[in-house]
PDB file of C-alpha atoms in Angstrom:
ATOM      1  CA  SER A   1      80.755 -77.333 -63.178  1.00 94.00           C
ATOM      2  CA  PRO A   2      82.919 -79.089 -65.744  1.00 94.00           C
ATOM      3  CA  ASP A   3      83.494 -82.025 -63.373  1.00 95.00           C
ATOM      4  CA  GLY A   4      79.795 -82.331 -62.509  1.00 94.00           C
ATOM      5  CA  THR A   5      80.234 -81.790 -58.755  1.00 92.00           C
ATOM      6  CA  ARG A   6      78.776 -78.281 -58.463  1.00 92.00           C
ATOM      7  CA  VAL A   7      75.982 -76.163 -59.916  1.00 92.00           C
ATOM      8  CA  VAL A   8      75.802 -72.380 -60.217  1.00 91.00           C
ATOM      9  CA  THR A   9      72.368 -70.753 -59.928  1.00 90.00           C
ATOM     10  CA  THR A  10      71.116 -67.177 -59.926  1.00 88.00           C
ATOM     11  CA  SER A  11      68.043 -65.577 -58.462  1.00 84.00           C
ATOM     12  CA  ASN A  12      67.477 -61.855 -58.842  1.00 86.00           C
ATOM     13  CA  LYS A  13      70.596 -60.313 -57.216  1.00 87.00           C
ATOM     14  CA  THR A  14      72.167 -63.457 -55.772  1.00 87.00           C
ATOM     15  CA  THR A  15      74.405 -66.153 -57.237  1.00 88.00           C
ATOM     16  CA  TRP A  16      74.971 -69.485 -55.480  1.00 88.00           C
ATOM     17  CA  VAL A  17      77.438 -72.312 -56.044  1.00 90.00           C
ATOM     18  CA  TRP A  18      76.082 -75.590 -54.686  1.00 90.00           C
ATOM     19  CA  ARG A  19      77.715 -78.969 -54.210  1.00 89.00           C
ATOM     20  CA  VAL A  20      75.569 -81.552 -55.956  1.00 91.00           C
ATOM     21  CA  ASP A  21      75.983 -84.023 -53.088  1.00 90.00           C
ATOM     22  CA  GLY A  22      75.145 -81.356 -50.475  1.00 83.00           C
ATOM     23  CA  SER A  23      78.364 -82.030 -48.557  1.00 79.00           C
ATOM     24  CA  VAL A  24      79.278 -78.383 -47.854  1.00 73.00           C
ATOM     25  CA  GLU A  25      77.499 -75.077 -47.442  1.00 74.00           C
ATOM     26  CA  PRO A  26      76.790 -73.252 -50.692  1.00 78.00           C
ATOM     27  CA  VAL A  27      78.882 -70.248 -51.708  1.00 85.00           C
ATOM     28  CA  ARG A  28      76.858 -67.063 -52.057  1.00 84.00           C
ATOM     29  CA  ARG A  29      77.708 -63.844 -53.895  1.00 84.00           C
ATOM     30  CA  ASP A  30      75.397 -60.808 -53.784  1.00 84.00           C
ATOM     31  CA  HIS A  31      75.097 -58.317 -56.637  1.00 84.00           C
ATOM     32  CA  GLU A  32      73.813 -54.761 -56.804  1.00 83.00           C
ATOM     33  CA  SER A  33      71.532 -55.467 -59.750  1.00 84.00           C
ATOM     34  CA  SER A  34      69.817 -58.456 -61.366  1.00 87.00           C
ATOM     35  CA  VAL A  35      72.124 -61.273 -62.432  1.00 88.00           C
ATOM     36  CA  ARG A  36      71.793 -62.195 -66.112  1.00 86.00           C
ATOM     37  CA  ARG A  37      74.405 -64.933 -66.578  1.00 88.00           C
ATOM     38  CA  ALA A  38      76.626 -67.199 -64.524  1.00 91.00           C
ATOM     39  CA  SER A  39      79.128 -69.808 -65.655  1.00 92.00           C
ATOM     40  CA  PHE A  40      82.159 -71.772 -64.491  1.00 94.00           C
ATOM     41  CA  SER A  41      85.643 -71.438 -65.930  1.00 93.00           C
ATOM     42  CA  PRO A  42      86.789 -74.480 -67.934  1.00 94.00           C
ATOM     43  CA  ASP A  43      88.664 -75.856 -64.897  1.00 91.00           C
ATOM     44  CA  GLY A  44      85.766 -75.086 -62.510  1.00 92.00           C
ATOM     45  CA  SER A  45      87.820 -72.912 -60.142  1.00 89.00           C
ATOM     46  CA  LEU A  46      86.215 -69.587 -61.093  1.00 89.00           C
ATOM     47  CA  VAL A  47      82.699 -68.300 -61.654  1.00 90.00           C
ATOM     48  CA  LEU A  48      81.869 -65.512 -64.066  1.00 90.00           C
ATOM     49  CA  THR A  49      78.703 -63.538 -63.314  1.00 89.00           C
ATOM     50  CA  VAL A  50      77.046 -60.770 -65.283  1.00 87.00           C
ATOM     51  CA  ASP A  51      74.541 -58.368 -63.787  1.00 84.00           C
ATOM     52  CA  LEU A  52      72.921 -55.375 -65.414  1.00 76.00           C
ATOM     53  CA  VAL A  53      75.925 -53.159 -64.704  1.00 77.00           C
ATOM     54  CA  ASP A  54      79.004 -55.257 -63.917  1.00 80.00           C
ATOM     55  CA  VAL A  55      80.925 -58.393 -64.782  1.00 84.00           C
ATOM     56  CA  TRP A  56      82.505 -60.236 -61.857  1.00 85.00           C
ATOM     57  CA  VAL A  57      85.034 -63.067 -61.664  1.00 86.00           C
ATOM     58  CA  TRP A  58      85.271 -64.892 -58.341  1.00 86.00           C
ATOM     59  CA  ARG A  59      86.552 -68.130 -56.835  1.00 86.00           C
ATOM     60  CA  ALA A  60      83.950 -70.875 -56.936  1.00 86.00           C
ATOM     61  CA  ASP A  61      84.939 -72.087 -53.457  1.00 84.00           C
ATOM     62  CA  GLY A  62      84.229 -68.674 -51.875  1.00 79.00           C
ATOM     63  CA  THR A  63      87.798 -68.054 -50.708  1.00 81.00           C
ATOM     64  CA  GLY A  64      88.008 -64.577 -52.160  1.00 70.00           C
ATOM     65  CA  GLY A  65      89.512 -63.570 -55.450  1.00 72.00           C
ATOM     66  CA  LEU A  66      86.614 -61.287 -56.406  1.00 74.00           C
ATOM     67  CA  VAL A  67      87.441 -59.143 -59.446  1.00 74.00           C
ATOM     68  CA  ARG A  68      85.160 -56.624 -61.114  1.00 73.00           C
ATOM     69  CA  LEU A  69      85.889 -55.873 -64.737  1.00 72.00           C
ATOM     70  CA  PRO A  70      86.222 -52.088 -64.985  1.00 65.00           C
ATOM     71  CA  HIS A  71      83.440 -50.424 -66.983  1.00 63.00           C
ATOM     72  CA  PRO A  72      82.804 -53.396 -69.244  1.00 60.00           C
ATOM     73  CA  HIS A  73      79.991 -51.921 -71.363  1.00 68.00           C
ATOM     74  CA  ILE A  74      76.666 -50.222 -71.053  1.00 72.00           C
ATOM     75  CA  GLY A  75      74.076 -52.985 -70.840  1.00 78.00           C
ATOM     76  CA  VAL A  76      76.245 -56.103 -70.581  1.00 81.00           C
ATOM     77  CA  GLU A  77      74.329 -59.045 -72.002  1.00 83.00           C
ATOM     78  CA  SER A  78      76.816 -61.913 -71.927  1.00 85.00           C
ATOM     79  CA  ALA A  79      80.286 -63.037 -70.898  1.00 88.00           C
ATOM     80  CA  SER A  80      82.300 -66.198 -71.358  1.00 92.00           C
ATOM     81  CA  PHE A  81      85.724 -67.645 -70.569  1.00 93.00           C
ATOM     82  CA  SER A  82      88.102 -68.619 -73.356  1.00 94.00           C
ATOM     83  CA  PRO A  83      88.762 -72.392 -73.542  1.00 94.00           C
ATOM     84  CA  ASP A  84      92.065 -71.969 -71.674  1.00 91.00           C
ATOM     85  CA  ALA A  85      90.466 -69.583 -69.095  1.00 87.00           C
ATOM     86  CA  THR A  86      93.081 -66.872 -69.689  1.00 88.00           C
ATOM     87  CA  GLN A  87      90.614 -64.451 -71.256  1.00 90.00           C
ATOM     88  CA  ILE A  88      87.012 -63.350 -70.910  1.00 89.00           C
ATOM     89  CA  VAL A  89      84.886 -61.960 -73.703  1.00 90.00           C
ATOM     90  CA  THR A  90      81.929 -59.696 -72.932  1.00 87.00           C
ATOM     91  CA  GLY A  91      79.136 -58.516 -75.194  1.00 86.00           C
ATOM     92  CA  SER A  92      76.522 -55.831 -74.796  1.00 85.00           C
ATOM     93  CA  HIS A  93      73.293 -54.686 -76.330  1.00 83.00           C
ATOM     94  CA  ASP A  94      75.190 -51.861 -78.082  1.00 82.00           C
ATOM     95  CA  LYS A  95      76.645 -54.578 -80.350  1.00 85.00           C
ATOM     96  CA  THR A  96      80.183 -54.370 -79.005  1.00 85.00           C
ATOM     97  CA  ALA A  97      82.450 -57.105 -77.678  1.00 87.00           C
ATOM     98  CA  ARG A  98      85.522 -56.728 -75.492  1.00 86.00           C
ATOM     99  CA  VAL A  99      88.247 -59.124 -74.382  1.00 89.00           C
ATOM    100  CA  TRP A 100      89.687 -59.048 -70.840  1.00 85.00           C
ATOM    101  CA  ARG A 101      92.450 -60.770 -68.917  1.00 83.00           C
ATOM    102  CA  ALA A 102      91.079 -63.455 -66.588  1.00 81.00           C
ATOM    103  CA  ASP A 103      94.200 -63.489 -64.392  1.00 73.00           C
ATOM    104  CA  GLY A 104      92.617 -61.439 -61.606  1.00 61.00           C
ATOM    105  CA  SER A 105      93.695 -58.042 -62.902  1.00 65.00           C
ATOM    106  CA  GLY A 106      90.486 -57.395 -64.837  1.00 63.00           C
ATOM    107  CA  GLU A 107      92.507 -55.525 -67.457  1.00 66.00           C
ATOM    108  CA  PRO A 108      91.184 -55.166 -71.004  1.00 69.00           C
ATOM    109  CA  LEU A 109      93.216 -56.564 -73.880  1.00 63.00           C
TER     110      LEU A 109
END
């Protein structure tokens, strides 16, 4: 995480957010297909995960806020937050990129 207190890891269809000091239980999010990427938002409050089919935005503390970006691409390869965390850009193996709102609506721009 940007503040160095948490780490996000992926393993097959599962993403975990761990506290570095081990003080609380890890947050777990299951996916329907293999997870390719995971990253924190610039403020560390959100996690962006990319699996073979979907792009998800969810609260890093596990308190809900799960948003699936609608039909992002075929074969999503990457996703990233903008520096101010208001937008998400996704890219796919079909050489397209799309920009989305990161406000919880999952709407394309």
